[in-house]
Amino acid sequence: MVDLLRFATAGSVDDGKSTLIGRLLYDSKSVFQDQLESVERTSADRGDDYTNLALLTDGLRAEREQGITIDVAYRYFSTPVRSFIVADTPGHVQYTRNMVTGASTADLALVLVDARKGVIEQTRRHAALSGLLRVPHVVLAVNKMDLVGFDQSVFDAIVKDFADLADEVGLTDVTAIPMAALPGDNVVHRSAAMPWYDGPALLEHLEQVHVERDHGETRPARFPVQYVIRPMSTERPDYRGYAGTVASGTLRVGDHVLVLPSGRRTTVAGIDTADGELQQAVARQAVTVRLAHELDVSRGDLLAAADAPPQTLSVLEATVCWMADTPLRPGAPVLVKHTTRTVKASVSALHDRLDVTTLARGPVDELGLNDIGRVSLRTASPLAVDPYAEDRTTGAFLIVDAVTGTTLGAGMID
């Protein structure tokens, strides 16, 4: 499999997220010549006295006009070592839901801090969301070091402030890198302007950070069934396979598995791919699984390790980030989309709302746009779930409008 790192950027407006990503793309030679020429022309038209690499990522017209990122924008680039998917999330407070979207599948969160401003309220918000979403790795990117004279004492003070914050919100793996994205110091190449820093440049760290263990290969196997394959061909008249992506753990031929929510037991008879049969498949691998027994298995079912199954619940206690303009209130009928299964549900209780800046929880009558709070949901049929803290795939779900199909919120099972 291609070694892939997903990371999300977070920072206040004007902290330099777009410039940083543009610099990463440019210095890693991931920009086509016509793109660069377009950026050079636009920079000149805007009166910039330099090539504004932020324009490589500010692709939408409205974003360009305002000079900010509005929606989550995904960028892709590769080096000889690794491929990357970057979720460029907006910096404004009102776009909290966008950061949740971008960071929910990230292996790493890149939290930018302006060296002149230090740790501010938005930094606390982004650190708290990274902790809440259980992002395994965090890079504290102290940007604009050129504007503070590349002063080590400024960097050290910010690192200390952030370390206290990281402890508070439960971030366990934080790497701090001083940089200046505009001239490119410590972004792709190590900077001679900061000889006191002996750590890696940002791209070096992104290439080296170990994420395999975070994909859950050592956890109990979980395989949401996405599609039932029955070719009905003369060559394979009896073939029945279950296609999907291994959510976590390792699935091996001969493993005993449970089919949930029915609870029937069987063993894995074979694992197929377009390139041939496998003896095992690991997390994030898309495969087709054959089972030893003829069981009623359909889309939405979950194959799980028989010796360590998930809980099968009809009442979910969860933390929800509300993403809709219409508030969430008790009694609201919704759909819950969990892995490949979608069921009817209703909100049975709202317990509290979290202030992601102070981490204080308080009573609540409703959750408004961008609010985060603890809720109880009753589903019409049971779901096989894990706590989000143990599994970010089987522990997460979406709340969907039953009429329009619009995503209303994102949930993490307690």
C-alpha positions as MATLAB code, in Angstrom:
seq = 'MVDLLRFATAGSVDDGKSTLIGRLLYDSKSVFQDQLESVERTSADRGDDYTNLALLTDGLRAEREQGITIDVAYRYFSTPVRSFIVADTPGHVQYTRNMVTGASTADLALVLVDARKGVIEQTRRHAALSGLLRVPHVVLAVNKMDLVGFDQSVFDAIVKDFADLADEVGLTDVTAIPMAALPGDNVVHRSAAMPWYDGPALLEHLEQVHVERDHGETRPARFPVQYVIRPMSTERPDYRGYAGTVASGTLRVGDHVLVLPSGRRTTVAGIDTADGELQQAVARQAVTVRLAHELDVSRGDLLAAADAPPQTLSVLEATVCWMADTPLRPGAPVLVKHTTRTVKASVSALHDRLDVTTLARGPVDELGLNDIGRVSLRTASPLAVDPYAEDRTTGAFLIVDAVTGTTLGAGMID';
ca = [
       0.000    0.000    0.000;
       1.066    3.593   -0.624;
       2.228    5.232    2.590;
      -0.255    8.043    3.153;
      -0.473   10.784    5.757;
      -3.633   12.821    6.225;
      -3.148   16.089    8.063;
      -5.320   19.101    8.851;
      -4.198   22.676    9.262;
      -5.657   24.911   11.960;
      -4.883   28.459   12.927;
      -6.356   31.913   13.208;
      -7.012   34.088   10.191;
      -3.726   35.580    8.899;
      -1.558   33.084   10.770;
      -0.341   31.938    7.357;
      -1.991   28.553    6.758;
      -2.481   29.060    3.030;
       1.021   30.461    2.600;
       2.462   27.486    4.473;
       0.625   24.954    2.317;
       1.554   26.896   -0.813;
       5.181   26.843    0.286;
       4.989   23.085    0.926;
       3.569   22.529   -2.557;
       6.069   24.849   -4.230;
       9.245   23.730   -2.489;
       8.329   20.054   -2.828;
       7.921   20.675   -6.580;
       4.226   19.764   -6.527;
       3.108   22.799   -8.562;
       2.604   22.718  -12.322;
       4.271   25.461  -14.354;
       0.949   26.883  -15.583;
      -0.333   27.068  -11.987;
       2.774   28.951  -10.922;
       2.516   31.346  -13.867;
      -1.136   32.000  -12.962;
      -0.187   32.740   -9.354;
       2.612   35.054  -10.503;
       0.182   36.992  -12.726;
      -2.444   37.227   -9.987;
       0.165   38.349   -7.460;
       1.242   41.131   -9.827;
      -2.380   42.150  -10.467;
      -2.977   42.384   -6.699;
       0.094   44.554   -6.263;
       2.020   41.981   -4.226;
       5.770   42.539   -4.446;
       6.363   38.782   -4.170;
       4.847   35.581   -5.566;
       1.955   35.004   -3.202;
       2.039   31.220   -2.727;
      -1.151   31.406   -0.649;
      -2.969   31.818   -3.971;
      -2.104   28.205   -4.790;
      -4.609   27.135   -2.155;
      -7.084   30.016   -2.091;
      -8.804   28.545   -5.118;
     -12.343   29.831   -4.703;
     -13.136   33.272   -5.992;
     -14.782   34.394   -2.756;
     -11.762   33.143   -0.801;
      -9.398   35.062   -3.049;
     -11.427   38.237   -2.702;
     -11.502   38.032    1.080;
      -8.015   36.594    1.470;
      -9.298   33.853    3.781;
     -10.203   30.190    3.559;
     -13.969   29.633    3.787;
     -14.531   25.934    3.295;
     -12.433   22.847    3.924;
     -10.169   22.487    0.906;
      -8.348   19.247    0.317;
      -4.953   19.319   -1.357;
      -2.859   16.392   -2.533;
       0.868   16.095   -3.027;
       3.568   13.477   -2.876;
       7.265   13.159   -2.191;
       9.429   10.122   -2.885;
       8.796    9.095    0.733;
       5.059    9.567    1.259;
       1.777   10.859   -0.183;
      -0.191   13.539    1.625;
      -3.795   14.701    1.852;
      -4.048   18.160    3.396;
      -7.313   19.435    4.863;
      -6.984   23.222    4.795;
      -9.584   24.409    7.323;
     -10.764   27.990    7.934;
      -9.526   30.041   10.850;
     -12.626   31.990   11.849;
     -14.453   30.916   15.021;
     -17.717   30.459   13.086;
     -16.096   27.711   11.014;
     -15.551   25.325   13.932;
     -17.627   22.693   12.128;
     -15.233   22.897    9.176;
     -12.252   22.111   11.383;
     -14.140   19.172   12.881;
     -14.763   17.901    9.356;
     -11.163   18.306    8.314;
      -9.562   16.912   11.478;
     -11.917   13.978   12.035;
      -9.979   11.725    9.650;
      -6.556   13.311   10.120;
      -3.493   11.482   11.374;
      -1.934   14.792   12.355;
      -3.115   18.303   13.168;
      -0.916   21.231   12.200;
      -1.714   24.046   14.631;
      -0.270   27.371   13.500;
       0.630   30.119   15.910;
       1.799   33.590   14.892;
       5.123   34.100   16.697;
       4.161   37.722   17.412;
       0.878   36.771   19.110;
       1.690   33.487   20.857;
      -0.999   31.139   22.198;
      -4.361   32.882   21.840;
      -8.001   31.890   22.272;
      -8.191   30.335   18.797;
      -5.113   28.241   19.614;
      -6.894   26.913   22.689;
      -9.932   26.134   20.542;
      -7.906   24.282   17.919;
      -5.936   22.340   20.534;
      -9.140   21.392   22.346;
     -10.777   20.176   19.125;
      -7.665   18.173   18.230;
      -7.829   16.523   21.645;
     -11.569   15.938   21.418;
     -11.204   14.343   17.974;
      -8.285   12.195   19.212;
      -5.936   13.308   16.467;
      -2.880   11.141   17.213;
      -0.149   13.678   16.379;
       0.076   17.460   16.589;
       2.645   19.834   15.115;
       2.865   23.224   16.771;
       4.010   25.395   13.859;
       5.311   28.664   15.275;
       5.112   30.751   12.111;
       6.422   34.193   11.166;
       9.629   33.747   13.156;
      11.225   36.197   10.707;
       9.012   38.932   12.143;
      10.441   38.396   15.659;
      14.051   38.288   14.503;
      14.193   34.468   14.686;
      14.414   34.889   18.459;
      14.713   31.541   20.276;
      13.280   32.957   23.513;
      10.016   33.797   21.702;
       9.765   30.256   20.361;
      10.598   28.681   23.736;
       7.942   30.755   25.525;
       5.257   29.712   23.038;
       6.289   26.051   23.289;
       5.991   26.224   27.072;
       2.546   27.852   26.917;
       1.340   25.247   24.432;
       2.750   22.370   26.495;
       0.559   23.446   29.411;
      -2.424   23.617   27.072;
      -1.634   20.207   25.549;
      -1.666   18.614   28.989;
      -4.996   20.262   29.696;
      -6.733   18.958   26.556;
      -5.049   15.548   26.393;
      -2.646   15.931   23.466;
       0.066   13.315   23.908;
       2.327   13.758   20.880;
       3.300   17.346   20.091;
       6.264   18.417   17.942;
       7.105   22.127   17.888;
       8.821   23.620   14.824;
       9.840   27.274   14.404;
       9.324   28.462   10.857;
       8.696   31.336    8.481;
       6.396   30.144    5.722;
       6.687   33.221    3.512;
      10.460   32.968    2.919;
      10.368   29.183    3.491;
      12.443   28.742    6.645;
      12.091   25.229    8.120;
       9.159   24.371    5.852;
      10.797   22.020    3.338;
      14.431   22.889    3.989;
      16.137   23.517    7.319;
      16.797   27.170    7.964;
      20.218   28.714    8.497;
      18.498   31.644   10.222;
      17.723   29.546   13.325;
      20.946   27.648   14.157;
      19.657   27.124   17.722;
      16.970   24.732   16.383;
      18.288   21.228   15.643;
      14.976   19.490   14.862;
      13.527   18.585   11.461;
      11.942   20.927    8.951;
       8.184   20.501    8.675;
       8.237   18.289    5.566;
      10.918   16.054    7.094;
       8.708   15.537   10.113;
       5.613   14.874    7.992;
       7.574   12.276    6.039;
       8.940   10.578    9.143;
       6.095   10.664   11.675;
       5.041    7.108   12.391;
       1.325    6.593   11.794;
       0.966    2.888   11.023;
       0.276    2.028   14.622;
      -2.471    4.658   14.674;
      -4.436    2.871   11.965;
      -5.394    0.197   14.427;
      -3.658   -2.876   13.015;
      -3.251   -4.192   16.552;
      -6.886   -3.581   17.506;
      -9.665   -6.165   17.148;
     -10.800   -6.538   13.558;
     -13.723   -4.442   12.294;
     -15.013   -4.733    8.715;
     -18.150   -2.760    7.733;
     -19.816   -4.434    4.740;
     -20.240   -1.919    1.945;
     -21.430   -4.107   -0.902;
     -22.421   -7.716   -1.544;
     -20.746   -9.163   -4.635;
     -22.588  -11.946   -6.451;
     -21.386  -12.051  -10.081;
     -23.751  -14.938  -10.996;
     -21.317  -15.905  -13.754;
     -20.868  -19.367  -15.252;
     -17.234  -19.289  -14.117;
     -18.098  -18.603  -10.483;
     -21.802  -19.442  -10.071;
     -21.694  -19.708   -6.283;
     -19.394  -16.774   -5.507;
     -20.579  -14.501   -2.712;
     -18.204  -11.903   -1.327;
     -18.559   -8.907    0.964;
     -16.702   -5.807   -0.174;
     -15.542   -3.013    2.085;
     -12.572   -1.414    3.810;
     -11.031   -2.834    6.961;
     -11.803   -0.187    9.578;
      -9.343   -1.464   12.154;
      -7.380   -4.525   13.126;
      -6.163   -7.336   10.919;
      -8.511   -9.780    9.224;
      -6.964  -13.181    8.407;
      -8.171  -16.250    6.543;
      -9.446  -18.677    9.173;
     -10.321  -15.961   11.725;
     -13.524  -16.471   13.699;
     -15.845  -13.495   13.189;
     -19.263  -12.300   14.301;
     -21.760  -10.824   11.847;
     -23.395   -7.880   13.608;
     -26.002   -6.951   14.546;
     -27.381  -10.480   13.980;
     -24.637  -12.045   16.116;
     -24.143  -15.098   13.882;
     -20.695  -16.720   13.934;
     -18.571  -17.899   11.034;
     -14.965  -17.893    9.822;
     -13.159  -16.020    7.059;
     -12.839  -18.413    4.108;
     -10.949  -16.091    1.788;
      -9.863  -12.513    1.137;
      -9.887  -11.300   -2.477;
      -8.552   -8.244   -4.240;
      -8.255   -7.233   -7.874;
      -4.628   -8.409   -7.687;
      -5.430  -11.828   -6.286;
      -6.093  -13.550   -2.972;
      -4.572  -12.478    0.349;
      -4.007  -14.335    3.583;
      -4.705  -11.187    5.609;
      -5.878   -7.589    5.249;
      -5.062   -4.675    7.550;
      -6.770   -1.427    8.471;
      -7.548    0.861    5.516;
      -7.223   -1.970    3.007;
     -10.167   -2.360    0.600;
     -10.888   -6.053    0.023;
     -13.646   -8.580   -0.577;
     -14.196  -11.134    2.188;
     -15.652  -14.612    1.674;
     -17.231  -16.414    4.624;
     -17.317  -20.136    5.409;
     -21.084  -20.272    5.963;
     -24.044  -19.050    3.935;
     -25.430  -16.299    6.143;
     -27.735  -13.381    5.527;
     -25.139  -10.607    5.342;
     -25.945   -7.267    3.710;
     -24.671   -3.710    3.389;
     -24.476   -2.102    6.816;
     -23.563   -5.284    8.664;
     -20.249   -5.433   10.496;
     -17.817   -8.350   10.581;
     -15.991   -8.237   13.914;
     -13.406  -10.341   15.726;
     -15.403  -13.001   17.589;
     -13.195  -12.829   20.680;
     -13.415   -9.015   20.997;
     -16.702   -7.772   19.551;
     -17.981   -4.182   19.804;
     -21.032   -3.231   21.840;
     -24.402   -3.524   20.117;
     -26.484   -0.575   21.304;
     -29.794    1.138   20.591;
     -29.049    4.110   22.859;
     -25.936    6.097   22.020;
     -24.313    8.416   24.537;
     -22.176   10.711   22.451;
     -20.485   14.060   22.012;
     -21.901   15.881   19.002;
     -20.644   18.838   16.967;
     -23.733   20.501   15.509;
     -23.243   21.733   11.932;
     -26.692   22.986   10.957;
     -28.336   26.406   11.163;
     -31.441   24.831   12.695;
     -30.761   24.045   16.380;
     -30.750   20.498   17.721;
     -33.485   19.980   20.299;
     -34.686   16.899   22.253;
     -37.187   14.803   20.323;
     -35.844   15.713   16.907;
     -36.203   12.817   14.408;
     -32.994   12.224   12.452;
     -31.010    9.558   10.657;
     -27.781    8.206   12.121;
     -25.152    7.101    9.592;
     -22.618    4.797   11.257;
     -19.950    3.220    9.000;
     -22.029    1.754    6.137;
     -25.292    1.519    8.105;
     -27.985    4.209    8.304;
     -30.848    3.962   10.802;
     -33.697    6.137   12.022;
     -33.121    7.783   15.402;
     -34.363   10.476   17.737;
     -32.631   12.744   20.201;
     -33.748   11.603   23.633;
     -31.741   14.080   25.741;
     -29.298   16.998   25.635;
     -26.954   16.831   28.608;
     -24.574   19.774   28.311;
     -22.631   22.097   26.026;
     -18.827   22.295   25.945;
     -17.015   25.615   25.844;
     -13.987   24.541   23.792;
     -12.050   27.596   24.923;
     -12.403   27.099   28.676;
     -13.312   23.359   28.502;
     -16.188   24.104   30.897;
     -19.495   22.262   30.472;
     -22.853   23.839   31.195;
     -26.578   23.017   30.970;
     -28.228   23.447   27.599;
     -31.712   23.512   26.019;
     -30.508   23.236   22.435;
     -27.302   22.987   20.392;
     -26.787   25.732   17.819;
     -24.469   25.940   14.837;
     -20.865   25.017   15.809;
     -21.909   24.005   19.349;
     -20.416   20.862   20.867;
     -22.321   18.955   23.523;
     -23.186   15.589   24.981;
     -26.446   13.988   23.815;
     -28.390   10.723   23.994;
     -29.763    9.229   20.783;
     -32.193    6.326   20.542;
     -31.886    4.359   17.302;
     -34.660    2.341   15.661;
     -32.345   -0.660   15.285;
     -29.098   -1.534   17.086;
     -25.654   -0.428   15.962;
     -22.348   -2.232   16.589;
     -20.134    0.498   18.033;
     -16.881    1.107   19.871;
     -16.002    4.093   22.040;
     -14.508    6.834   19.865;
     -11.461    6.906   22.133;
     -10.696    3.334   21.041;
     -11.713    3.422   17.388;
     -12.203    6.598   15.337;
     -14.165    4.736   12.638;
     -16.618    2.528   14.512;
     -16.831    5.134   17.285;
     -18.001    7.946   15.013;
     -21.257    8.715   13.223;
     -23.073   11.409   11.295;
     -26.489   12.870   12.055;
     -28.432   13.322    8.820;
     -31.658   15.136    7.972;
     -34.194   12.428    7.126;
     -35.923   14.574    4.506;
     -33.111   16.390    2.692;
     -30.189   14.050    3.352;
     -28.148   17.000    4.617;
     -25.469   16.315    7.224;
     -26.559   18.003   10.448;
     -23.887   16.947   12.900;
     -20.936   14.691   13.679;
     -20.898   12.439   16.725;
     -18.296   10.642   18.824;
     -19.496    7.786   21.013;
     -18.528    8.096   24.679;
];
